Amino acid sequence: QVSPEQVILSHSPLQLFRQFHQMCMLVAGQGPVEENAHNLGFKHVVTIEALRKAYPLLDMVDQSRRPKEVPPPVTGFPTIEGVILFGEPVRWETSLQLITDVLLSNGNPGAELQDVPYPHLPILACNMDLLWMAEAQMPRFGHGTFLLCLENIYKKVTGRELKYEALIGKPSPVTYHYAEYLIKQQAEKQGWKAPIRRLYAVGDNPMSDVYGANLYNSYLKSAQQSQVQAGVKRSPQAASPQTGVYLELRKDCNNSVESCESILVCTGVYRHNASAPKKTEACTMETVFHGHRDFCFDPSLVEASYVVQDVDDAVQLAFKKENWS
């Protein structure tokens, strides 16, 4: 039986971003985003719908939703201090407009536009997948596509890059740091005395599971260096070991882990083809990189340490490598 603390969702590491827990945060996405934010430790949250209700003149794309009368001035609405993007929203035009308004107004979207503040308010974004597979024959837009829209709108309007305080979810190292943190906690509960030296990350997607595990392995190998070069293109804060969260996790994890091995299974996104080249690198060299803007494509990062048929084989492999079988 799996306990709740053993299940890592893309937004789970937000529990460790305590420096934002007392701030007033705008939350975007769908589902119980307000409840999710509270469960992660955020005390003061505002939804896109609450912001739209307070400032109805902001949402003007859909003519049927425009207010019929000029509403009275807003009083008592809190200043927004940061933004959490949980996942793709339902009405993209509304969320894109209101999030941009919040960034341009420094958290006061009802105010007249003055000088555009830069750096803008901190943004924490979860779920970077550009596309995902559903029942349709072709992939569907994911939250990464929404982020791509927001980034380009912000740059087109301001001439500056949208920056993230953190990008959370695979393949971001923050997620793997958090997984290591939970593994250490579980080991302590089980009474393990020996330090954990190796992690094994099992997944079926070379572009997220394998890429993330290999990127995290690069950070483990470079943990003592002040600058890490692997995988980050533009925005070091997206996955940088210099963030406070990283330093907190490394302290909690006691720096004992030395490597993270990636194991690719053939029962999901990746399907083994006997006639295809053995190295996954050869299969992905010519593909378009669907990863986030702040992570560059490195073919070596999508080459798995091991390729096995299924999860059972992956577990047996780890047991064999650790001399447990």
PDB file of N, CA, C and O in Angstrom, residues 251-321:
ATOM      1  N   LYS A 251      21.047  19.906   2.039  1.00  0.00           N
ATOM      2  CA  LYS A 251      21.375  19.827   3.452  1.00  0.00           C
ATOM      3  C   LYS A 251      20.609  18.698   4.120  1.00  0.00           C
ATOM      4  O   LYS A 251      21.155  17.894   4.871  1.00  0.00           O
ATOM      5  N   ASP A 252      19.296  18.597   3.798  1.00  0.00           N
ATOM      6  CA  ASP A 252      18.469  17.548   4.382  1.00  0.00           C
ATOM      7  C   ASP A 252      18.902  16.169   3.903  1.00  0.00           C
ATOM      8  O   ASP A 252      18.767  15.182   4.619  1.00  0.00           O
ATOM      9  N   CYS A 253      19.405  16.091   2.657  1.00  0.00           N
ATOM     10  CA  CYS A 253      19.786  14.799   2.092  1.00  0.00           C
ATOM     11  C   CYS A 253      21.217  14.408   2.449  1.00  0.00           C
ATOM     12  O   CYS A 253      21.671  13.320   2.090  1.00  0.00           O
ATOM     13  N   ASN A 254      21.934  15.291   3.109  1.00  0.00           N
ATOM     14  CA  ASN A 254      23.287  15.015   3.594  1.00  0.00           C
ATOM     15  C   ASN A 254      24.279  14.701   2.474  1.00  0.00           C
ATOM     16  O   ASN A 254      25.336  14.139   2.728  1.00  0.00           O
ATOM     17  N   ASN A 255      23.919  15.029   1.232  1.00  0.00           N
ATOM     18  CA  ASN A 255      24.847  14.891   0.111  1.00  0.00           C
ATOM     19  C   ASN A 255      25.404  13.481  -0.059  1.00  0.00           C
ATOM     20  O   ASN A 255      26.499  13.308  -0.592  1.00  0.00           O
ATOM     21  N   SER A 256      24.691  12.447   0.382  1.00  0.00           N
ATOM     22  CA  SER A 256      25.231  11.087   0.297  1.00  0.00           C
ATOM     23  C   SER A 256      25.031  10.460  -1.075  1.00  0.00           C
ATOM     24  O   SER A 256      25.815   9.598  -1.481  1.00  0.00           O
ATOM     25  N   VAL A 257      23.986  10.867  -1.792  1.00  0.00           N
ATOM     26  CA  VAL A 257      23.718  10.255  -3.099  1.00  0.00           C
ATOM     27  C   VAL A 257      24.762  10.697  -4.108  1.00  0.00           C
ATOM     28  O   VAL A 257      25.060  11.881  -4.252  1.00  0.00           O
ATOM     29  N   GLU A 258      25.313   9.727  -4.823  1.00  0.00           N
ATOM     30  CA  GLU A 258      26.385   9.998  -5.769  1.00  0.00           C
ATOM     31  C   GLU A 258      25.936   9.922  -7.221  1.00  0.00           C
ATOM     32  O   GLU A 258      26.570  10.512  -8.098  1.00  0.00           O
ATOM     33  N   SER A 259      24.859   9.182  -7.505  1.00  0.00           N
ATOM     34  CA  SER A 259      24.440   9.029  -8.895  1.00  0.00           C
ATOM     35  C   SER A 259      22.957   8.718  -8.989  1.00  0.00           C
ATOM     36  O   SER A 259      22.333   8.283  -8.020  1.00  0.00           O
ATOM     37  N   CYS A 260      22.411   8.949 -10.165  1.00  0.00           N
ATOM     38  CA  CYS A 260      21.018   8.617 -10.468  1.00  0.00           C
ATOM     39  C   CYS A 260      21.014   7.898 -11.815  1.00  0.00           C
ATOM     40  O   CYS A 260      21.303   8.506 -12.845  1.00  0.00           O
ATOM     41  N   GLU A 261      20.695   6.610 -11.800  1.00  0.00           N
ATOM     42  CA  GLU A 261      20.694   5.797 -13.014  1.00  0.00           C
ATOM     43  C   GLU A 261      19.317   5.854 -13.667  1.00  0.00           C
ATOM     44  O   GLU A 261      18.293   5.696 -12.997  1.00  0.00           O
ATOM     45  N   SER A 262      19.273   6.067 -14.977  1.00  0.00           N
ATOM     46  CA  SER A 262      18.005   6.117 -15.705  1.00  0.00           C
ATOM     47  C   SER A 262      17.709   4.758 -16.333  1.00  0.00           C
ATOM     48  O   SER A 262      18.563   4.168 -16.997  1.00  0.00           O
ATOM     49  N   ILE A 263      16.482   4.277 -16.106  1.00  0.00           N
ATOM     50  CA  ILE A 263      16.050   2.988 -16.663  1.00  0.00           C
ATOM     51  C   ILE A 263      14.817   3.233 -17.515  1.00  0.00           C
ATOM     52  O   ILE A 263      13.778   3.682 -17.016  1.00  0.00           O
ATOM     53  N   LEU A 264      14.931   2.950 -18.802  1.00  0.00           N
ATOM     54  CA  LEU A 264      13.834   3.165 -19.742  1.00  0.00           C
ATOM     55  C   LEU A 264      13.081   1.859 -19.954  1.00  0.00           C
ATOM     56  O   LEU A 264      13.684   0.832 -20.277  1.00  0.00           O
ATOM     57  N   VAL A 265      11.759   1.888 -19.759  1.00  0.00           N
ATOM     58  CA  VAL A 265      10.926   0.705 -19.998  1.00  0.00           C
ATOM     59  C   VAL A 265      10.201   0.856 -21.336  1.00  0.00           C
ATOM     60  O   VAL A 265       9.997   1.970 -21.836  1.00  0.00           O
ATOM     61  N   CYS A 266       9.786  -0.275 -21.911  1.00  0.00           N
ATOM     62  CA  CYS A 266       9.229  -0.299 -23.272  1.00  0.00           C
ATOM     63  C   CYS A 266       7.718  -0.499 -23.284  1.00  0.00           C
ATOM     64  O   CYS A 266       7.159  -1.027 -24.250  1.00  0.00           O
ATOM     65  N   THR A 267       7.046  -0.086 -22.235  1.00  0.00           N
ATOM     66  CA  THR A 267       5.610  -0.358 -22.119  1.00  0.00           C
ATOM     67  C   THR A 267       4.772   0.910 -22.138  1.00  0.00           C
ATOM     68  O   THR A 267       3.606   0.882 -21.732  1.00  0.00           O
ATOM     69  N   GLY A 268       5.336   2.018 -22.588  1.00  0.00           N
ATOM     70  CA  GLY A 268       4.580   3.270 -22.603  1.00  0.00           C
ATOM     71  C   GLY A 268       4.903   4.095 -23.828  1.00  0.00           C
ATOM     72  O   GLY A 268       4.757   3.644 -24.960  1.00  0.00           O
ATOM     73  N   VAL A 269       5.370   5.328 -23.608  1.00  0.00           N
ATOM     74  CA  VAL A 269       5.702   6.220 -24.711  1.00  0.00           C
ATOM     75  C   VAL A 269       6.774   5.597 -25.596  1.00  0.00           C
ATOM     76  O   VAL A 269       6.690   5.619 -26.827  1.00  0.00           O
ATOM     77  N   TYR A 270       7.795   5.006 -24.962  1.00  0.00           N
ATOM     78  CA  TYR A 270       8.875   4.373 -25.711  1.00  0.00           C
ATOM     79  C   TYR A 270       8.518   2.923 -25.997  1.00  0.00           C
ATOM     80  O   TYR A 270       8.140   2.176 -25.092  1.00  0.00           O
ATOM     81  N   ARG A 271       8.594   2.544 -27.265  1.00  0.00           N
ATOM     82  CA  ARG A 271       8.344   1.168 -27.688  1.00  0.00           C
ATOM     83  C   ARG A 271       9.599   0.632 -28.353  1.00  0.00           C
ATOM     84  O   ARG A 271      10.101   1.213 -29.316  1.00  0.00           O
ATOM     85  N   HIS A 272      10.099  -0.492 -27.841  1.00  0.00           N
ATOM     86  CA  HIS A 272      11.318  -1.062 -28.402  1.00  0.00           C
ATOM     87  C   HIS A 272      11.031  -1.669 -29.763  1.00  0.00           C
ATOM     88  O   HIS A 272      10.054  -2.383 -29.956  1.00  0.00           O
ATOM     89  N   ASN A 273      11.899  -1.374 -30.713  1.00  0.00           N
ATOM     90  CA  ASN A 273      11.795  -1.936 -32.056  1.00  0.00           C
ATOM     91  C   ASN A 273      13.090  -2.677 -32.353  1.00  0.00           C
ATOM     92  O   ASN A 273      14.165  -2.089 -32.346  1.00  0.00           O
ATOM     93  N   ALA A 274      12.967  -3.957 -32.613  1.00  0.00           N
ATOM     94  CA  ALA A 274      14.166  -4.780 -32.798  1.00  0.00           C
ATOM     95  C   ALA A 274      15.013  -4.307 -33.972  1.00  0.00           C
ATOM     96  O   ALA A 274      16.222  -4.507 -34.003  1.00  0.00           O
ATOM     97  N   SER A 275      14.367  -3.680 -34.961  1.00  0.00           N
ATOM     98  CA  SER A 275      15.109  -3.227 -36.128  1.00  0.00           C
ATOM     99  C   SER A 275      15.716  -1.845 -35.952  1.00  0.00           C
ATOM    100  O   SER A 275      16.434  -1.364 -36.809  1.00  0.00           O
ATOM    101  N   ALA A 276      15.384  -1.187 -34.818  1.00  0.00           N
ATOM    102  CA  ALA A 276      15.883   0.165 -34.571  1.00  0.00           C
ATOM    103  C   ALA A 276      17.252   0.108 -33.919  1.00  0.00           C
ATOM    104  O   ALA A 276      17.643  -0.907 -33.346  1.00  0.00           O
ATOM    105  N   PRO A 277      18.017   1.179 -33.988  1.00  0.00           N
ATOM    106  CA  PRO A 277      19.318   1.214 -33.316  1.00  0.00           C
ATOM    107  C   PRO A 277      19.168   0.969 -31.822  1.00  0.00           C
ATOM    108  O   PRO A 277      18.151   1.319 -31.224  1.00  0.00           O
ATOM    109  N   LYS A 278      20.150   0.351 -31.224  1.00  0.00           N
ATOM    110  CA  LYS A 278      20.068   0.012 -29.810  1.00  0.00           C
ATOM    111  C   LYS A 278      20.110   1.235 -28.924  1.00  0.00           C
ATOM    112  O   LYS A 278      19.466   1.290 -27.886  1.00  0.00           O
ATOM    113  N   LYS A 279      20.879   2.219 -29.315  1.00  0.00           N
ATOM    114  CA  LYS A 279      21.003   3.408 -28.476  1.00  0.00           C
ATOM    115  C   LYS A 279      19.822   4.339 -28.712  1.00  0.00           C
ATOM    116  O   LYS A 279      19.500   4.671 -29.850  1.00  0.00           O
ATOM    117  N   THR A 280      19.176   4.753 -27.645  1.00  0.00           N
ATOM    118  CA  THR A 280      18.042   5.672 -27.792  1.00  0.00           C
ATOM    119  C   THR A 280      18.503   7.005 -28.354  1.00  0.00           C
ATOM    120  O   THR A 280      17.721   7.740 -28.934  1.00  0.00           O
ATOM    121  N   GLU A 281      19.788   7.333 -28.204  1.00  0.00           N
ATOM    122  CA  GLU A 281      20.308   8.588 -28.752  1.00  0.00           C
ATOM    123  C   GLU A 281      20.071   8.657 -30.251  1.00  0.00           C
ATOM    124  O   GLU A 281      19.651   9.679 -30.788  1.00  0.00           O
ATOM    125  N   ALA A 282      20.306   7.542 -30.941  1.00  0.00           N
ATOM    126  CA  ALA A 282      20.150   7.526 -32.386  1.00  0.00           C
ATOM    127  C   ALA A 282      18.696   7.731 -32.795  1.00  0.00           C
ATOM    128  O   ALA A 282      18.414   8.227 -33.880  1.00  0.00           O
ATOM    129  N   CYS A 283      17.766   7.342 -31.932  1.00  0.00           N
ATOM    130  CA  CYS A 283      16.341   7.471 -32.239  1.00  0.00           C
ATOM    131  C   CYS A 283      15.835   8.885 -32.018  1.00  0.00           C
ATOM    132  O   CYS A 283      14.765   9.238 -32.505  1.00  0.00           O
ATOM    133  N   THR A 284      16.583   9.682 -31.284  1.00  0.00           N
ATOM    134  CA  THR A 284      16.070  10.996 -30.906  1.00  0.00           C
ATOM    135  C   THR A 284      16.905  12.152 -31.437  1.00  0.00           C
ATOM    136  O   THR A 284      16.525  13.301 -31.298  1.00  0.00           O
ATOM    137  N   MET A 285      18.024  11.835 -32.072  1.00  0.00           N
ATOM    138  CA  MET A 285      18.916  12.883 -32.561  1.00  0.00           C
ATOM    139  C   MET A 285      18.204  13.851 -33.506  1.00  0.00           C
ATOM    140  O   MET A 285      18.432  15.057 -33.480  1.00  0.00           O
ATOM    141  N   GLU A 286      17.322  13.286 -34.368  1.00  0.00           N
ATOM    142  CA  GLU A 286      16.728  14.104 -35.417  1.00  0.00           C
ATOM    143  C   GLU A 286      15.355  14.650 -35.037  1.00  0.00           C
ATOM    144  O   GLU A 286      14.700  15.291 -35.841  1.00  0.00           O
ATOM    145  N   THR A 287      14.881  14.355 -33.843  1.00  0.00           N
ATOM    146  CA  THR A 287      13.550  14.805 -33.463  1.00  0.00           C
ATOM    147  C   THR A 287      13.559  16.260 -33.033  1.00  0.00           C
ATOM    148  O   THR A 287      14.593  16.810 -32.664  1.00  0.00           O
ATOM    149  N   VAL A 288      12.399  16.879 -33.065  1.00  0.00           N
ATOM    150  CA  VAL A 288      12.243  18.249 -32.578  1.00  0.00           C
ATOM    151  C   VAL A 288      12.169  18.196 -31.060  1.00  0.00           C
ATOM    152  O   VAL A 288      11.414  17.401 -30.494  1.00  0.00           O
ATOM    153  N   PHE A 289      12.934  19.032 -30.399  1.00  0.00           N
ATOM    154  CA  PHE A 289      12.928  19.038 -28.931  1.00  0.00           C
ATOM    155  C   PHE A 289      11.680  19.723 -28.421  1.00  0.00           C
ATOM    156  O   PHE A 289      11.445  20.895 -28.707  1.00  0.00           O
ATOM    157  N   HIS A 290      10.868  18.992 -27.669  1.00  0.00           N
ATOM    158  CA  HIS A 290       9.630  19.522 -27.135  1.00  0.00           C
ATOM    159  C   HIS A 290       9.775  19.994 -25.693  1.00  0.00           C
ATOM    160  O   HIS A 290       8.781  20.298 -25.045  1.00  0.00           O
ATOM    161  N   GLY A 291      10.999  20.022 -25.204  1.00  0.00           N
ATOM    162  CA  GLY A 291      11.206  20.460 -23.831  1.00  0.00           C
ATOM    163  C   GLY A 291      11.018  21.957 -23.672  1.00  0.00           C
ATOM    164  O   GLY A 291      10.865  22.704 -24.640  1.00  0.00           O
ATOM    165  N   HIS A 292      11.058  22.391 -22.432  1.00  0.00           N
ATOM    166  CA  HIS A 292      10.827  23.797 -22.135  1.00  0.00           C
ATOM    167  C   HIS A 292      11.984  24.664 -22.625  1.00  0.00           C
ATOM    168  O   HIS A 292      13.126  24.206 -22.753  1.00  0.00           O
ATOM    169  N   ARG A 293      11.677  25.935 -22.857  1.00  0.00           N
ATOM    170  CA  ARG A 293      12.643  26.929 -23.326  1.00  0.00           C
ATOM    171  C   ARG A 293      13.923  26.941 -22.511  1.00  0.00           C
ATOM    172  O   ARG A 293      15.025  27.150 -23.054  1.00  0.00           O
ATOM    173  N   ASP A 294      13.832  26.743 -21.208  1.00  0.00           N
ATOM    174  CA  ASP A 294      14.989  26.904 -20.331  1.00  0.00           C
ATOM    175  C   ASP A 294      15.840  25.640 -20.208  1.00  0.00           C
ATOM    176  O   ASP A 294      16.766  25.596 -19.408  1.00  0.00           O
ATOM    177  N   PHE A 295      15.494  24.613 -20.970  1.00  0.00           N
ATOM    178  CA  PHE A 295      16.292  23.386 -20.987  1.00  0.00           C
ATOM    179  C   PHE A 295      16.673  23.094 -22.432  1.00  0.00           C
ATOM    180  O   PHE A 295      15.804  22.867 -23.272  1.00  0.00           O
ATOM    181  N   CYS A 296      17.958  23.091 -22.733  1.00  0.00           N
ATOM    182  CA  CYS A 296      18.378  22.847 -24.109  1.00  0.00           C
ATOM    183  C   CYS A 296      18.416  21.344 -24.370  1.00  0.00           C
ATOM    184  O   CYS A 296      18.463  20.527 -23.447  1.00  0.00           O
ATOM    185  N   PHE A 297      18.367  20.976 -25.640  1.00  0.00           N
ATOM    186  CA  PHE A 297      18.381  19.567 -26.013  1.00  0.00           C
ATOM    187  C   PHE A 297      19.811  19.070 -26.125  1.00  0.00           C
ATOM    188  O   PHE A 297      20.606  19.579 -26.910  1.00  0.00           O
ATOM    189  N   ASP A 298      20.139  18.066 -25.341  1.00  0.00           N
ATOM    190  CA  ASP A 298      21.431  17.394 -25.392  1.00  0.00           C
ATOM    191  C   ASP A 298      21.141  15.916 -25.641  1.00  0.00           C
ATOM    192  O   ASP A 298      20.538  15.257 -24.798  1.00  0.00           O
ATOM    193  N   PRO A 299      21.523  15.373 -26.793  1.00  0.00           N
ATOM    194  CA  PRO A 299      21.210  13.971 -27.094  1.00  0.00           C
ATOM    195  C   PRO A 299      21.657  12.993 -26.019  1.00  0.00           C
ATOM    196  O   PRO A 299      21.007  11.970 -25.798  1.00  0.00           O
ATOM    197  N   SER A 300      22.749  13.296 -25.338  1.00  0.00           N
ATOM    198  CA  SER A 300      23.243  12.369 -24.318  1.00  0.00           C
ATOM    199  C   SER A 300      22.286  12.256 -23.140  1.00  0.00           C
ATOM    200  O   SER A 300      22.262  11.244 -22.443  1.00  0.00           O
ATOM    201  N   LEU A 301      21.477  13.289 -22.932  1.00  0.00           N
ATOM    202  CA  LEU A 301      20.560  13.273 -21.794  1.00  0.00           C
ATOM    203  C   LEU A 301      19.334  12.406 -22.030  1.00  0.00           C
ATOM    204  O   LEU A 301      18.616  12.081 -21.080  1.00  0.00           O
ATOM    205  N   VAL A 302      19.051  12.033 -23.266  1.00  0.00           N
ATOM    206  CA  VAL A 302      17.916  11.153 -23.529  1.00  0.00           C
ATOM    207  C   VAL A 302      18.365   9.718 -23.795  1.00  0.00           C
ATOM    208  O   VAL A 302      17.568   8.880 -24.208  1.00  0.00           O
ATOM    209  N   GLU A 303      19.638   9.446 -23.574  1.00  0.00           N
ATOM    210  CA  GLU A 303      20.148   8.077 -23.707  1.00  0.00           C
ATOM    211  C   GLU A 303      20.119   7.415 -22.333  1.00  0.00           C
ATOM    212  O   GLU A 303      20.844   7.809 -21.415  1.00  0.00           O
ATOM    213  N   ALA A 304      19.261   6.420 -22.187  1.00  0.00           N
ATOM    214  CA  ALA A 304      19.074   5.775 -20.888  1.00  0.00           C
ATOM    215  C   ALA A 304      20.292   4.963 -20.485  1.00  0.00           C
ATOM    216  O   ALA A 304      21.004   4.401 -21.334  1.00  0.00           O
ATOM    217  N   SER A 305      20.501   4.875 -19.185  1.00  0.00           N
ATOM    218  CA  SER A 305      21.566   4.016 -18.679  1.00  0.00           C
ATOM    219  C   SER A 305      21.268   2.556 -19.003  1.00  0.00           C
ATOM    220  O   SER A 305      22.167   1.781 -19.330  1.00  0.00           O
ATOM    221  N   TYR A 306      19.969   2.183 -18.917  1.00  0.00           N
ATOM    222  CA  TYR A 306      19.541   0.817 -19.201  1.00  0.00           C
ATOM    223  C   TYR A 306      18.177   0.861 -19.897  1.00  0.00           C
ATOM    224  O   TYR A 306      17.365   1.738 -19.628  1.00  0.00           O
ATOM    225  N   VAL A 307      17.935  -0.091 -20.793  1.00  0.00           N
ATOM    226  CA  VAL A 307      16.629  -0.265 -21.428  1.00  0.00           C
ATOM    227  C   VAL A 307      16.145  -1.667 -21.103  1.00  0.00           C
ATOM    228  O   VAL A 307      16.839  -2.658 -21.387  1.00  0.00           O
ATOM    229  N   VAL A 308      14.973  -1.774 -20.475  1.00  0.00           N
ATOM    230  CA  VAL A 308      14.392  -3.067 -20.102  1.00  0.00           C
ATOM    231  C   VAL A 308      12.950  -3.116 -20.597  1.00  0.00           C
ATOM    232  O   VAL A 308      12.396  -2.106 -21.043  1.00  0.00           O
ATOM    233  N   GLN A 309      12.330  -4.275 -20.484  1.00  0.00           N
ATOM    234  CA  GLN A 309      10.995  -4.436 -21.031  1.00  0.00           C
ATOM    235  C   GLN A 309       9.926  -3.722 -20.211  1.00  0.00           C
ATOM    236  O   GLN A 309       9.091  -3.001 -20.745  1.00  0.00           O
ATOM    237  N   ASP A 310       9.942  -3.916 -18.871  1.00  0.00           N
ATOM    238  CA  ASP A 310       8.870  -3.350 -18.053  1.00  0.00           C
ATOM    239  C   ASP A 310       9.398  -2.998 -16.667  1.00  0.00           C
ATOM    240  O   ASP A 310      10.590  -3.146 -16.379  1.00  0.00           O
ATOM    241  N   VAL A 311       8.479  -2.523 -15.811  1.00  0.00           N
ATOM    242  CA  VAL A 311       8.876  -2.060 -14.477  1.00  0.00           C
ATOM    243  C   VAL A 311       9.430  -3.205 -13.640  1.00  0.00           C
ATOM    244  O   VAL A 311      10.376  -3.015 -12.865  1.00  0.00           O
ATOM    245  N   ASP A 312       8.845  -4.383 -13.767  1.00  0.00           N
ATOM    246  CA  ASP A 312       9.353  -5.528 -13.006  1.00  0.00           C
ATOM    247  C   ASP A 312      10.814  -5.801 -13.356  1.00  0.00           C
ATOM    248  O   ASP A 312      11.647  -6.019 -12.463  1.00  0.00           O
ATOM    249  N   ASP A 313      11.134  -5.759 -14.643  1.00  0.00           N
ATOM    250  CA  ASP A 313      12.528  -5.958 -15.047  1.00  0.00           C
ATOM    251  C   ASP A 313      13.417  -4.836 -14.507  1.00  0.00           C
ATOM    252  O   ASP A 313      14.582  -5.074 -14.151  1.00  0.00           O
ATOM    253  N   ALA A 314      12.880  -3.622 -14.441  1.00  0.00           N
ATOM    254  CA  ALA A 314      13.652  -2.494 -13.915  1.00  0.00           C
ATOM    255  C   ALA A 314      13.982  -2.705 -12.443  1.00  0.00           C
ATOM    256  O   ALA A 314      15.110  -2.459 -11.997  1.00  0.00           O
ATOM    257  N   VAL A 315      13.003  -3.174 -11.674  1.00  0.00           N
ATOM    258  CA  VAL A 315      13.227  -3.434 -10.251  1.00  0.00           C
ATOM    259  C   VAL A 315      14.245  -4.554 -10.071  1.00  0.00           C
ATOM    260  O   VAL A 315      15.164  -4.462  -9.231  1.00  0.00           O
ATOM    261  N   GLN A 316      14.116  -5.606 -10.866  1.00  0.00           N
ATOM    262  CA  GLN A 316      15.061  -6.717 -10.775  1.00  0.00           C
ATOM    263  C   GLN A 316      16.474  -6.265 -11.136  1.00  0.00           C
ATOM    264  O   GLN A 316      17.455  -6.710 -10.525  1.00  0.00           O
ATOM    265  N   LEU A 317      16.571  -5.368 -12.108  1.00  0.00           N
ATOM    266  CA  LEU A 317      17.883  -4.835 -12.489  1.00  0.00           C
ATOM    267  C   LEU A 317      18.500  -4.066 -11.334  1.00  0.00           C
ATOM    268  O   LEU A 317      19.687  -4.226 -11.029  1.00  0.00           O
ATOM    269  N   ALA A 318      17.710  -3.211 -10.686  1.00  0.00           N
ATOM    270  CA  ALA A 318      18.229  -2.432  -9.550  1.00  0.00           C
ATOM    271  C   ALA A 318      18.661  -3.364  -8.422  1.00  0.00           C
ATOM    272  O   ALA A 318      19.718  -3.153  -7.799  1.00  0.00           O
ATOM    273  N   PHE A 319      17.852  -4.403  -8.161  1.00  0.00           N
ATOM    274  CA  PHE A 319      18.224  -5.372  -7.130  1.00  0.00           C
ATOM    275  C   PHE A 319      19.559  -6.043  -7.452  1.00  0.00           C
ATOM    276  O   PHE A 319      20.420  -6.232  -6.586  1.00  0.00           O
ATOM    277  N   LYS A 320      19.718  -6.391  -8.733  1.00  0.00           N
ATOM    278  CA  LYS A 320      20.960  -7.043  -9.147  1.00  0.00           C
ATOM    279  C   LYS A 320      22.151  -6.106  -8.994  1.00  0.00           C
ATOM    280  O   LYS A 320      23.214  -6.506  -8.507  1.00  0.00           O
ATOM    281  N   LYS A 321      21.964  -4.837  -9.404  1.00  0.00           N
ATOM    282  CA  LYS A 321      23.053  -3.873  -9.291  1.00  0.00           C
ATOM    283  C   LYS A 321      23.445  -3.622  -7.842  1.00  0.00           C
ATOM    284  O   LYS A 321      24.605  -3.341  -7.550  1.00  0.00           O
TER     285      LYS A 321
END
